[in-house]
Each structure stands twice: as structure tokens, then as C-alpha cells.
Short mmCIF file of C-alpha atoms in Angstrom, two decimals:
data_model
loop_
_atom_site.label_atom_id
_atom_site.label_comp_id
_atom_site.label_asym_id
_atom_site.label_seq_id
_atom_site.Cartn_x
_atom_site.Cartn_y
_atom_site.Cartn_z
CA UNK A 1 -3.22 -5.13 1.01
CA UNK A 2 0.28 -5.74 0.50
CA UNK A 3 2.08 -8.87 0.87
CA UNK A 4 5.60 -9.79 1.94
CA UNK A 5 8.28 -11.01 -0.59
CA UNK A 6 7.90 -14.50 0.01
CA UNK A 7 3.88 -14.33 0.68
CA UNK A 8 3.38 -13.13 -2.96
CA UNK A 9 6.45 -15.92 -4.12
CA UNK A 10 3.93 -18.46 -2.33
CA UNK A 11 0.75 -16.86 -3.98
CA UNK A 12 2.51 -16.73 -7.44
CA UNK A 13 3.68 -20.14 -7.05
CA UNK A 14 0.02 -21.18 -6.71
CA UNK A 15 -0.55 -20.20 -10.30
CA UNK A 16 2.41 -22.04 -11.62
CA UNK A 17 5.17 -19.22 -12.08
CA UNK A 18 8.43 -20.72 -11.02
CA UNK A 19 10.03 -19.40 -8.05
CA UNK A 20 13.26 -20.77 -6.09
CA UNK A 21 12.92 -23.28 -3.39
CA UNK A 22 12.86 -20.88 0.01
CA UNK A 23 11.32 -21.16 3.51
CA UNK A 24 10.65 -18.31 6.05
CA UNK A 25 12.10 -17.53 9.71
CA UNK A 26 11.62 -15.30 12.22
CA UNK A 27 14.88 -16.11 14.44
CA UNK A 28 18.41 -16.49 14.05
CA UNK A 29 18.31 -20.29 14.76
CA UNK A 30 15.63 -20.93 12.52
CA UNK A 31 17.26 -19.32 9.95
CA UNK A 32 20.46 -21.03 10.01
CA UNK A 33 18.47 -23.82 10.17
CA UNK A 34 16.68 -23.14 7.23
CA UNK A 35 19.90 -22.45 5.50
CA UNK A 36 21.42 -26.26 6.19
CA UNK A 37 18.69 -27.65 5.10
CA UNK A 38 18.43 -25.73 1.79
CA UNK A 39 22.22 -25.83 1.24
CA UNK A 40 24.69 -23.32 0.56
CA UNK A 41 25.44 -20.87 -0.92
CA UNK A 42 21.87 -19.39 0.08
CA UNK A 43 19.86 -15.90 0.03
CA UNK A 44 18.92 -14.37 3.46
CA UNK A 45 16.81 -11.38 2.67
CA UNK A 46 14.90 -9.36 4.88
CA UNK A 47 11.06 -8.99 5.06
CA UNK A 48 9.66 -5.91 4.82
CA UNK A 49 6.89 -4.04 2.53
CA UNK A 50 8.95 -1.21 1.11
CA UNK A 51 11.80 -1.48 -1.64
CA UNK A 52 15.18 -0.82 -1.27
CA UNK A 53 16.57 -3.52 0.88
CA UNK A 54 19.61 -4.19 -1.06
CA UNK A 55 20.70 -0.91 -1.03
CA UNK A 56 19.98 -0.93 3.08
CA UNK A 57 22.05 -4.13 3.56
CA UNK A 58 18.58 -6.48 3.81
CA UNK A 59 19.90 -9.30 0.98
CA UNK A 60 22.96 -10.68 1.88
CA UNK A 61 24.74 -14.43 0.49
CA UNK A 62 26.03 -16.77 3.19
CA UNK A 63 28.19 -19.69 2.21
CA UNK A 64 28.18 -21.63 4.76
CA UNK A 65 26.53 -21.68 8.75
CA UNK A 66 28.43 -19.33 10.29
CA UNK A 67 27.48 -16.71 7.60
CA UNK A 68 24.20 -17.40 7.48
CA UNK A 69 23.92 -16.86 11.29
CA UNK A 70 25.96 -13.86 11.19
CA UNK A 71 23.61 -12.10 8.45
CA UNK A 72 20.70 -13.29 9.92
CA UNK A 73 22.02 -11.49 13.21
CA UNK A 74 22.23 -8.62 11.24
CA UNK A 75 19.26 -8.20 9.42
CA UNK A 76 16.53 -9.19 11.93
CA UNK A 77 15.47 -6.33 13.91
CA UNK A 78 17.23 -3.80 11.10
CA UNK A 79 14.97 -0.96 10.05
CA UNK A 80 14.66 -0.37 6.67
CA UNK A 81 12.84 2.76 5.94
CA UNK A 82 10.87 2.82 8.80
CA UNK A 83 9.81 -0.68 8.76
CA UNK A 84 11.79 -2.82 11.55
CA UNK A 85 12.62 -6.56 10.27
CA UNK A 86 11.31 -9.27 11.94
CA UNK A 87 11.29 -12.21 9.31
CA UNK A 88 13.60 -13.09 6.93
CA UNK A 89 13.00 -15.08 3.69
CA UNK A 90 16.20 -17.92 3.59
CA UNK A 91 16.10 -19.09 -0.33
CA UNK A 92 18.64 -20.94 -2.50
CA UNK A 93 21.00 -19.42 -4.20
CA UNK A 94 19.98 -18.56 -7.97
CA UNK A 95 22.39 -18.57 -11.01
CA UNK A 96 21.67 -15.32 -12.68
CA UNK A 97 22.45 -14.89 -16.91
CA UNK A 98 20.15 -11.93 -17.03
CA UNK A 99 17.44 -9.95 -15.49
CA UNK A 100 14.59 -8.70 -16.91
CA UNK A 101 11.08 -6.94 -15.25
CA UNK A 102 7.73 -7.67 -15.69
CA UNK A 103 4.73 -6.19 -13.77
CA UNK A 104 0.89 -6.18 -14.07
CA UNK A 105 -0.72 -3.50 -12.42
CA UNK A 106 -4.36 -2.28 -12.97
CA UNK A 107 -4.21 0.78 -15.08
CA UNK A 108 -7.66 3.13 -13.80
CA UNK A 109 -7.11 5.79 -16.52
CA UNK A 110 -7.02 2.75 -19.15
CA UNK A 111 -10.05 1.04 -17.42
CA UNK A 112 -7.51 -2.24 -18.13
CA UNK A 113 -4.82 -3.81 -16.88
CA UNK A 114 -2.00 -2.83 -18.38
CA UNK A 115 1.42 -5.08 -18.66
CA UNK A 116 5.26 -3.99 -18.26
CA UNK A 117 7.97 -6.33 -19.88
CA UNK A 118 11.52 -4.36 -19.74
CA UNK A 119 14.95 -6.34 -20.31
CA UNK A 120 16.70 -3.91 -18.03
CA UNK A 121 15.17 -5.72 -14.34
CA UNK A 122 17.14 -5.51 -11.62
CA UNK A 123 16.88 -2.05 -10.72
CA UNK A 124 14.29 0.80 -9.78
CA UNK A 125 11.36 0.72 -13.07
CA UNK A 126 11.02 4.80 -11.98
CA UNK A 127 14.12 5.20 -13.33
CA UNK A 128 14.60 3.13 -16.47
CA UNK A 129 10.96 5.09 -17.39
CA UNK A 130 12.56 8.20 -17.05
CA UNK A 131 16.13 7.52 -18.45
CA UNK A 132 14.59 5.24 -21.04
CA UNK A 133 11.30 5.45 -21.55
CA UNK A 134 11.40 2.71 -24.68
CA UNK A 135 13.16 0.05 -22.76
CA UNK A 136 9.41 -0.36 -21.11
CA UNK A 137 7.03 -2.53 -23.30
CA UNK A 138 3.58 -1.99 -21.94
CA UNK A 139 0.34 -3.42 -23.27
CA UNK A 140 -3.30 -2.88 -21.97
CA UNK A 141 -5.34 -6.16 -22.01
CA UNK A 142 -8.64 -5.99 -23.07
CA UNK A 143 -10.46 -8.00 -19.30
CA UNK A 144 -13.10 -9.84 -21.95
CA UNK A 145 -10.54 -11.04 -24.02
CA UNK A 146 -7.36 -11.68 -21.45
CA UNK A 147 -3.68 -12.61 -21.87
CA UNK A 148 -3.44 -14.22 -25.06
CA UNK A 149 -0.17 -15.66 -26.23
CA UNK A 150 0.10 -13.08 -29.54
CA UNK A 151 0.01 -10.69 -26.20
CA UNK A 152 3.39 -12.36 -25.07
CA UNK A 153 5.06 -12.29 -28.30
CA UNK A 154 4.31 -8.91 -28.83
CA UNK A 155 6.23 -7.73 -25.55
CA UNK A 156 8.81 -9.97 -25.63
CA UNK A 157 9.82 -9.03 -29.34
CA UNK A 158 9.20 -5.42 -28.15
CA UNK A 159 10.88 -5.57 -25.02
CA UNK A 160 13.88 -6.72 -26.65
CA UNK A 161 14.07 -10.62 -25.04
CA UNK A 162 16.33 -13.31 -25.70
CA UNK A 163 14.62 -14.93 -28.94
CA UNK A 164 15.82 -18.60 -27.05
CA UNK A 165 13.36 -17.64 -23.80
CA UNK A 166 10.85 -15.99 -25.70
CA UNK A 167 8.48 -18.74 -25.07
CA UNK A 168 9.36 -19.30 -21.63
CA UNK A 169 8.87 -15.54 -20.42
CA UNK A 170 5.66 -15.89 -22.32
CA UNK A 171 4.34 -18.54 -20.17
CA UNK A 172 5.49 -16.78 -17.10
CA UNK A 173 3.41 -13.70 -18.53
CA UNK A 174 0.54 -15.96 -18.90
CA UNK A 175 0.73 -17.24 -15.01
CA UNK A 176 1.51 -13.89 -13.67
CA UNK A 177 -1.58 -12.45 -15.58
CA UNK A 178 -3.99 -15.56 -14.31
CA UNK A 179 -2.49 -14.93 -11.09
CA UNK A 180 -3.53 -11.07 -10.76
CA UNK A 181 -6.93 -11.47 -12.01
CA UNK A 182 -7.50 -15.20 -9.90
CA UNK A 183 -6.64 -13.72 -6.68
CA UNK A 184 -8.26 -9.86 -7.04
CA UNK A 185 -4.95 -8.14 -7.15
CA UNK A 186 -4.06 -4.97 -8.00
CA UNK A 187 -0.40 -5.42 -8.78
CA UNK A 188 1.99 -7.95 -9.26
CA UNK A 189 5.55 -6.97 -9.92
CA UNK A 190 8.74 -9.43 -10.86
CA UNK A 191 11.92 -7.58 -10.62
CA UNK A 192 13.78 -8.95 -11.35
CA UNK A 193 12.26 -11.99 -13.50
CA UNK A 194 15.75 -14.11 -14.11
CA UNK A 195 16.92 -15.99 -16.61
CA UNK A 196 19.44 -18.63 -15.16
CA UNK A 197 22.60 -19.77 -17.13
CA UNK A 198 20.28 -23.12 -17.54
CA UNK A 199 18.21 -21.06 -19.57
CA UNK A 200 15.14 -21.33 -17.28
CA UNK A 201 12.91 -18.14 -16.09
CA UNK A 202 11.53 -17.43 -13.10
CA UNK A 203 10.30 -15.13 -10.26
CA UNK A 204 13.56 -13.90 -8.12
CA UNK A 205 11.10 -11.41 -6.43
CA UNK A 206 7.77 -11.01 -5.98
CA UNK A 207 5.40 -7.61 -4.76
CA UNK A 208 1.76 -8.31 -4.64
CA UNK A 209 -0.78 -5.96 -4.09
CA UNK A 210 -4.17 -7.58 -3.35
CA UNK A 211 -7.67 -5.80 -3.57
CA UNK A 212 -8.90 -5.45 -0.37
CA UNK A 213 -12.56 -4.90 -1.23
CA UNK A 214 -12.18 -8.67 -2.43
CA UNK A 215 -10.73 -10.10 0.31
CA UNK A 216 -14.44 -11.60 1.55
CA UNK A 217 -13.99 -13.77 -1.26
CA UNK A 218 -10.20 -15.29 -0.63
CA UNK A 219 -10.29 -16.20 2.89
CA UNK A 220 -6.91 -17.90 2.58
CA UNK A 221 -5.32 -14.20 1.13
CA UNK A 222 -7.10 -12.39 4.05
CA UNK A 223 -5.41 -13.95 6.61
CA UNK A 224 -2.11 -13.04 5.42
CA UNK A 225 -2.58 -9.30 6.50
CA UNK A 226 0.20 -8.08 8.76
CA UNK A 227 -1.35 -5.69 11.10
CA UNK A 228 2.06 -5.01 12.68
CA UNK A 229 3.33 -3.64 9.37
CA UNK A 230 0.14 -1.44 8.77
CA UNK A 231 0.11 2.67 10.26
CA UNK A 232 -1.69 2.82 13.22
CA UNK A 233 -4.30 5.51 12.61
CA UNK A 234 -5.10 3.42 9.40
CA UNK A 235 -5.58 0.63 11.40
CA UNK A 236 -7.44 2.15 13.92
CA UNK A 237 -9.74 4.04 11.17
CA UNK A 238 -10.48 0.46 9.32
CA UNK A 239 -11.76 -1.09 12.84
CA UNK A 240 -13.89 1.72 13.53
CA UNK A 241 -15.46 1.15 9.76
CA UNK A 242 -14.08 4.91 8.75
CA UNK A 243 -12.19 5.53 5.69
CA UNK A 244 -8.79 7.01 6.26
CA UNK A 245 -5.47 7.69 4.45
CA UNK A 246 -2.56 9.25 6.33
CA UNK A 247 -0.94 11.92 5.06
CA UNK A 248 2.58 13.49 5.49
CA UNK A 249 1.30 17.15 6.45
CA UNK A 250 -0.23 19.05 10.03
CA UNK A 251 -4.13 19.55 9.00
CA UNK A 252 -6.47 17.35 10.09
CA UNK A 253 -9.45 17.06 7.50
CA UNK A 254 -12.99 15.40 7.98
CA UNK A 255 -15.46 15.64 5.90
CA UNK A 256 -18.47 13.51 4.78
CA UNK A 257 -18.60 12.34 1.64
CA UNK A 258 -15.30 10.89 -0.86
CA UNK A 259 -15.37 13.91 -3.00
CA UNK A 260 -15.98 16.56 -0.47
CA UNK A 261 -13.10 15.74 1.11
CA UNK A 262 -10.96 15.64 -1.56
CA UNK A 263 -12.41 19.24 -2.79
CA UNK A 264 -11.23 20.07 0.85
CA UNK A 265 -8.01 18.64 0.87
CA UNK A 266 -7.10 20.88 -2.34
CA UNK A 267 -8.85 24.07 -0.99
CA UNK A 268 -6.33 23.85 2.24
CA UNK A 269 -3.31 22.85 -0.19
CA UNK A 270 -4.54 26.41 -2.30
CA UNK A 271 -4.61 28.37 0.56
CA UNK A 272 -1.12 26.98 1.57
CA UNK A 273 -1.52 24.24 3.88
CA UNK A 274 -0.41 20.26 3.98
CA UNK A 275 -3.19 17.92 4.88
CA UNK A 276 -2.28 15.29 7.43
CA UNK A 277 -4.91 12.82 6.56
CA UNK A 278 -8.12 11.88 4.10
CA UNK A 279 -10.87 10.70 6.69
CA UNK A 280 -14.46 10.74 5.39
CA UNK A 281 -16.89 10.04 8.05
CA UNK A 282 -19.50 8.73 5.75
CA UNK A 283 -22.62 10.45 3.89
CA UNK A 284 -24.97 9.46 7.04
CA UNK A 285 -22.58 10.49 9.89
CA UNK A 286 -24.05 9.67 12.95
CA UNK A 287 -22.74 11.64 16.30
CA UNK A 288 -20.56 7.97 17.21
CA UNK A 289 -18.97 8.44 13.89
CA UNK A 290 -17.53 11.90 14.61
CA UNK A 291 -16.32 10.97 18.08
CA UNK A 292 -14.62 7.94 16.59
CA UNK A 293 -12.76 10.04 13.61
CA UNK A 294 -12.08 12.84 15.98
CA UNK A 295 -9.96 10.22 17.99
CA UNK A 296 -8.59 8.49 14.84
CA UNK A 297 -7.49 12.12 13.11
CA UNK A 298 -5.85 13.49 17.00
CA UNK A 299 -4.37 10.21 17.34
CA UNK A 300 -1.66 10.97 14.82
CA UNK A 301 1.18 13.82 16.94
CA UNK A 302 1.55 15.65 13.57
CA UNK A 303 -1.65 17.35 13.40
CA UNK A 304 -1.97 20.45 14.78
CA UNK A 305 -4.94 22.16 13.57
CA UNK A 306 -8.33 20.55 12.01
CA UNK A 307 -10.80 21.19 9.56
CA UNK A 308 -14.24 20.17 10.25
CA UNK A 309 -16.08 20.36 6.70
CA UNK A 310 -19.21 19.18 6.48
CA UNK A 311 -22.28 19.24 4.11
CA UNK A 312 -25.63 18.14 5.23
CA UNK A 313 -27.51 16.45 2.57
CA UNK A 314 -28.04 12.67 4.60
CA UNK A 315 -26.31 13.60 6.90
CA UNK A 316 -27.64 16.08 9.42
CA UNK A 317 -25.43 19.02 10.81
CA UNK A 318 -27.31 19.43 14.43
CA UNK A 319 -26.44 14.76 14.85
CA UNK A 320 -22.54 16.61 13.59
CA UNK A 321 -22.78 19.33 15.93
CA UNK A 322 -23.67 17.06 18.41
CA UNK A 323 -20.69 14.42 17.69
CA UNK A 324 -18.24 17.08 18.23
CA UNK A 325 -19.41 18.04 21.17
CA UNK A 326 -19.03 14.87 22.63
CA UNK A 327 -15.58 14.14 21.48
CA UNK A 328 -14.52 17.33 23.32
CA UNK A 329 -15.85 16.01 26.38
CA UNK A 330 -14.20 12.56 25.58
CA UNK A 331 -11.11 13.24 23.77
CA UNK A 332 -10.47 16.61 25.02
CA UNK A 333 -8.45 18.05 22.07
CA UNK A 334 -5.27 20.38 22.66
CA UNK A 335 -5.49 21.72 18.70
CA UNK A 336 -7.73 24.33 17.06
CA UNK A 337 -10.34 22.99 15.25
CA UNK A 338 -12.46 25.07 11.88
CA UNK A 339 -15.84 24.08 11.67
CA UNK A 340 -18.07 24.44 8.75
CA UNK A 341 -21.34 23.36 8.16
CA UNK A 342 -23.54 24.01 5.47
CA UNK A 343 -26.87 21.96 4.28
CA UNK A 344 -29.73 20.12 6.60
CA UNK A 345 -30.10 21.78 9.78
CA UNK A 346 -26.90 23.66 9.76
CA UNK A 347 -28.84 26.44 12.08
CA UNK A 348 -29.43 23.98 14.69
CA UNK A 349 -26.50 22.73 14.40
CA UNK A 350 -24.37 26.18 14.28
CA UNK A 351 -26.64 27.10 17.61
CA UNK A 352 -25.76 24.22 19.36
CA UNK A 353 -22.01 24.89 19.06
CA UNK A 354 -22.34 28.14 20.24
CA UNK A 355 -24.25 27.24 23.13
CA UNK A 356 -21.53 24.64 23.83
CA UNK A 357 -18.90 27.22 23.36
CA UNK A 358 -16.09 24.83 22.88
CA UNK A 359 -12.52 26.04 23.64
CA UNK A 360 -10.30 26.66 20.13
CA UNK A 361 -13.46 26.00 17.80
CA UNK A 362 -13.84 28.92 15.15
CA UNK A 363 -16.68 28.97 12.87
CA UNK A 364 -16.50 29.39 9.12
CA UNK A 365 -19.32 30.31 6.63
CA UNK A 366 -17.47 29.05 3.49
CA UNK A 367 -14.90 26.12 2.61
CA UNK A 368 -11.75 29.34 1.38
CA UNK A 369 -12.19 30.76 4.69
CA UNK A 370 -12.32 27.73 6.70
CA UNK A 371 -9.23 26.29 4.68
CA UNK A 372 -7.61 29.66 5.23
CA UNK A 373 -7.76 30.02 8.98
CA UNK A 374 -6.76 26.67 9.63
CA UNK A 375 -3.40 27.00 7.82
CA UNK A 376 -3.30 30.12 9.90
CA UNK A 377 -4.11 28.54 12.83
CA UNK A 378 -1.62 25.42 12.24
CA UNK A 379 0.96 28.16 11.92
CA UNK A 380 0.51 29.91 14.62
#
């Protein structure tokens, strides 16, 4: 789950890392308001979950009311890469020496979680990695151990800090790293981490990604989900228990089972297709479960063929066969669908489709020629 700027500034906070004094508004009047009572000159930035909103016109510096009115105007109800504004984050103005980045993000290949310390914040990590890959520090951190303070030497001396704020960017280390293992997250990301002309560090930005399997344990962080901001068919999918991720392609794929539907989505992309979505309908799909991810995958206007790949182990293919017959008669779908079904009473299953003789529904005997006549089908 990802949080807002100024929800993960609020989170951090909780843990000690120093942030500037801000408050959030969702109107123009409460954000001028917010402005006088912070004082000026102050930051209005827009609040959205994607990068970039400097470059989009989303951060702008008032200096006095009618400013702040005027860029609050602005900025609320701006779309920034698809994502339409509707709070902004009104902070006091910060006096900037330097900028540095520091991230913590869980590192699966490393089985740790691995930290980034870079002197060059300010600007997109992507490319100081590839113009300059040794401007990066990075350290993995052993879980049973943890942050240790010989860990924030290390990257600070490495990362090329100010020796004066070593021990201050340290400490912010320190918090940051309590902060992502304390609340379950799966990144936290300070770019940039300041250093004023005061000599003092903190957190000018803040992106938090929180574990959402863990969320059952931190009420408080649950509640912070913005539905609004989420994509509809994922939303959809997560209240009807299924597990989807949209995709930018035109193939609908369902499968049952994690890794079958992976194997599927690659088999399409071999035989020249682009998925539209991961949806796995769950090892025991029951004939409510395909109805429901039938409507969840149509529900997205990009797909215009689907692949129906299924492998009866748990799950039986005459309870599939049966599911898909009733989303036709509920959902009524205008695409071609490929159906496969292999495993525990695919012949029943297989004979009750033909007896239902469903309109656009081809049956495959193998995943490579399933894959292959949907992309011919979604070309067509």
C-alpha cells in the first residue's frame, strides 16, 4: 500500500526522523489558511502517489496569501500522470545547503533489506544508478542483527557525506531503518534527505510503501488506504478476495494457481502477445470464483481476447466449466475467449462446454496453442 507524501512524513515522524512542520488541505481556503498560520514563505505541493510533480508544476513557493491561494488554485484538481490532485500538503519553507538520498527498500534477491545513501538527492535515483553507479552506497542488513551504527558510518564515509553531519544522517538512518521494519514496510525513500544551512538533517520527502499482508496488525496504517487513488479492477479484484495485477496489454489471463499463471503470461508474451492482467482464481476455484474474475478481467476496455488456462489438481475442471458458463449468461462477454483445461475431470468439464456451445469460446488441448490463438484472435 502506498502512502501519500505527507502520510509517510507523519508515519516517519512517529519514529523520530525530523520532518518540517506541515499540515494537509483539500481546498483552496483551507490551504491558504494553512499557509497563514504556518507563515511565509511556505511549500504547497500536490498529493499524489506517482513522482514527478515538480517537473508537472505540483510544488510551487508562495510568499505571501495571495500566492498561496493562487497555487493552490492551480494545483488542486491538476492531473499529474494520470492521478488527479485533490489534497495538497502546505509545509514551511526549508533552507536547503545540500541534498542527499537515502532509501530502504526490501531487497528479495538478497533475502535482506538493503540500504541506499547517495549525496547526489534531489533528483531521479534511476538515473544517478545509471550515470553513476558509485555515487550509490548500498548495504544489505543482516534482519537478526539490524541497523547498527558501524552500518551508518560505513555509508556515510562511502557515500561521500559531509564529515560535520556524519552523525546526524546516521541517526536519521537509524530512525528510517526502525521505521521500515516497526511498521511492515516495504520501502521507505527520502529524496531528498536535506541538510539545512543550520546544519540540521531531515526528511524533505517521504514515499512509503507498506506491506499489505501486515496491515491486520497496524490498524492505524490500514486506515490510511486511499481507495480513490487505487485502479479499479484492482480494487474490484481485492473485494472479491481474487488476486489481480493490471497490466498495460489486450489479453486477458486466468489461471489457477501463482505460477501457472505466470508460466501463461510468458507463453502468450512468446507467441507474441501483451497480457492485460495477472488474475489467479485460486488453487480451489469454485464456479462463484470464475464468474467473479470473468467480471473483474472484462471490466477493464483494453482487453480484447482471453485466455482461460486452467489445471485441475484441487481444483476441478467440470466446477470451471461450469463457472464459465454462468458468467456468459451473467456477464455476457463481447470478446473471444481460449479455454484450456487439463487435470481432474477435464472430460466432464470439456463436455459440458460443448454442450453449452458458448458463442466465441475455442478450445485448446495445450498452453502454445491456446497462447497462440488468442494473440490471433486479439488481432483479428
Amino acid at each position: 500500500m502506498d502512502l501519500l507524501e505527507y502520510q509517510g512524513k507523519q508515519l516517519l515522524s512517529r519514529h523520530g526522523v525530523p520532518v518540517p512542520e506541515g499540515a494537509p488541505a483539500d481546498s483552496v481556503d483551507d490551504a491558504v489558511q494553512r499557509a497563514r498560520d504556518l507563515g511565509f514563505p511556505c511549500v504547497i505541493k500536490a498529493q499524489v502517489q506517482v513522482g514527478g510533480r515538480g517537473k508537472a508544476g505540483g510544488i510551487k513557493v508562495a510568499h505571501d496569501p495571495e500566492e498561496a491561494r493562487e497555487h493552490a488554485q492551480a494545483i488542486l484538481g491538476m492531473d499529474i500522470r494520470g492521478h488527479t490532485v485533490h489534497q495538497v500538503w502546505v509545509e514551511r519553507a526549508s533552507d536547503i545547503a545540500a541534498e542527499y538520498y537515502a532509501s530502504i527498500v526490501f531487497d528479495r534477491s538478497g533475502k535482506a533489506p538493503l540500504v541506499l545513501l547517495s549525496t547526489r538527492g534531489g533528483m531521479d535515483i534511476e538515473e544517478v544508478a545509471a550515470d553513476d553507479p558509485a555515487a550509490i552506497a548500498r548495504l544489505h542488513v543482516d534482519p537478526l542483527l539490524g541497523f547498527q551504527d558501524f552500518h551508518a558510518r560505513r555509508l556515510a564515509f562511502a557515500a561521500g557525506v559531509d564529515a560535520d553531519v556524519v552523525r546526524p544522517v546516521g541517526q536519521l538512518l537509524s530512525r528510517l531503518y526502525e521505521a521500515f521494519v516497526g511498521e511492515e514496510a516495504m520501502l521507505v525513500e527520502v529524496n531528498p534527505l536535506i541538510v539545512t544551512s543550520e546544519r540540521d538533517v531531515m526528511a524533505l520527502d517521504a514515499k512509503v510503501t507498506l506491506d499489505g499482508n501486515g496491515l491486520f496488525r497496524h490498524p492505524e496504517n490500514a486506515e490510511l488506504r486511499d481507495p480513490s487513488a487505487e485502479d479499479p479492477q484492482e480494487q474490484m479484484a481485492k473485494e472479491r478476495g481474487l488476486t489481480y495485477v493490471k497490466l498495460d496489454g489486450d489479453i486477458g489471463v486466468l489461471g489457477n494457481g501463482a505460477g501457472l499463471v505466470m508460466s501463461t503470461l510468458d507463453v502468450v508474451a512468446q507467441a507474441g502477445g501483451h497480457p492485460a492482467n495477472f488474475l489467479d482464481a485460486g488453487g480451489g476455484a469454485k464456479a462463484e470464483e470464475i464468474v467473479n474474475a470473468v467480471e473483474v478481467m472484462l471490466s477493464n476496455p483494453k482487453v480484447k481476447a482471453v485466455l482461460f488456462n486452467i489445471f485441475g489438481g484441487i481444483t476441478r475442471g467440470d466446477e470451471v466449466a461450469r463457472g464459465l458458463i454462468e458468467a456468459f449468461a451473467q456477464v455476457k462477454p463481447q470478446v473471444p475467449f481460449v479455454v484450456r483445461i487439463n487435470g481432474t475431470n477435464e472430460e466432464e468439464g470439456l463436455r459440458l462446454l460443448a454442450e453449452a456451445d458458448l458463442p466465441n469460446v475455442t478450445v485448446e488441448k495445450t498452453m502454445d496453442a491456446a497462447a497462440a490463438r488468442v494473440v490471433e484472435l486479439a488481432a483479428a
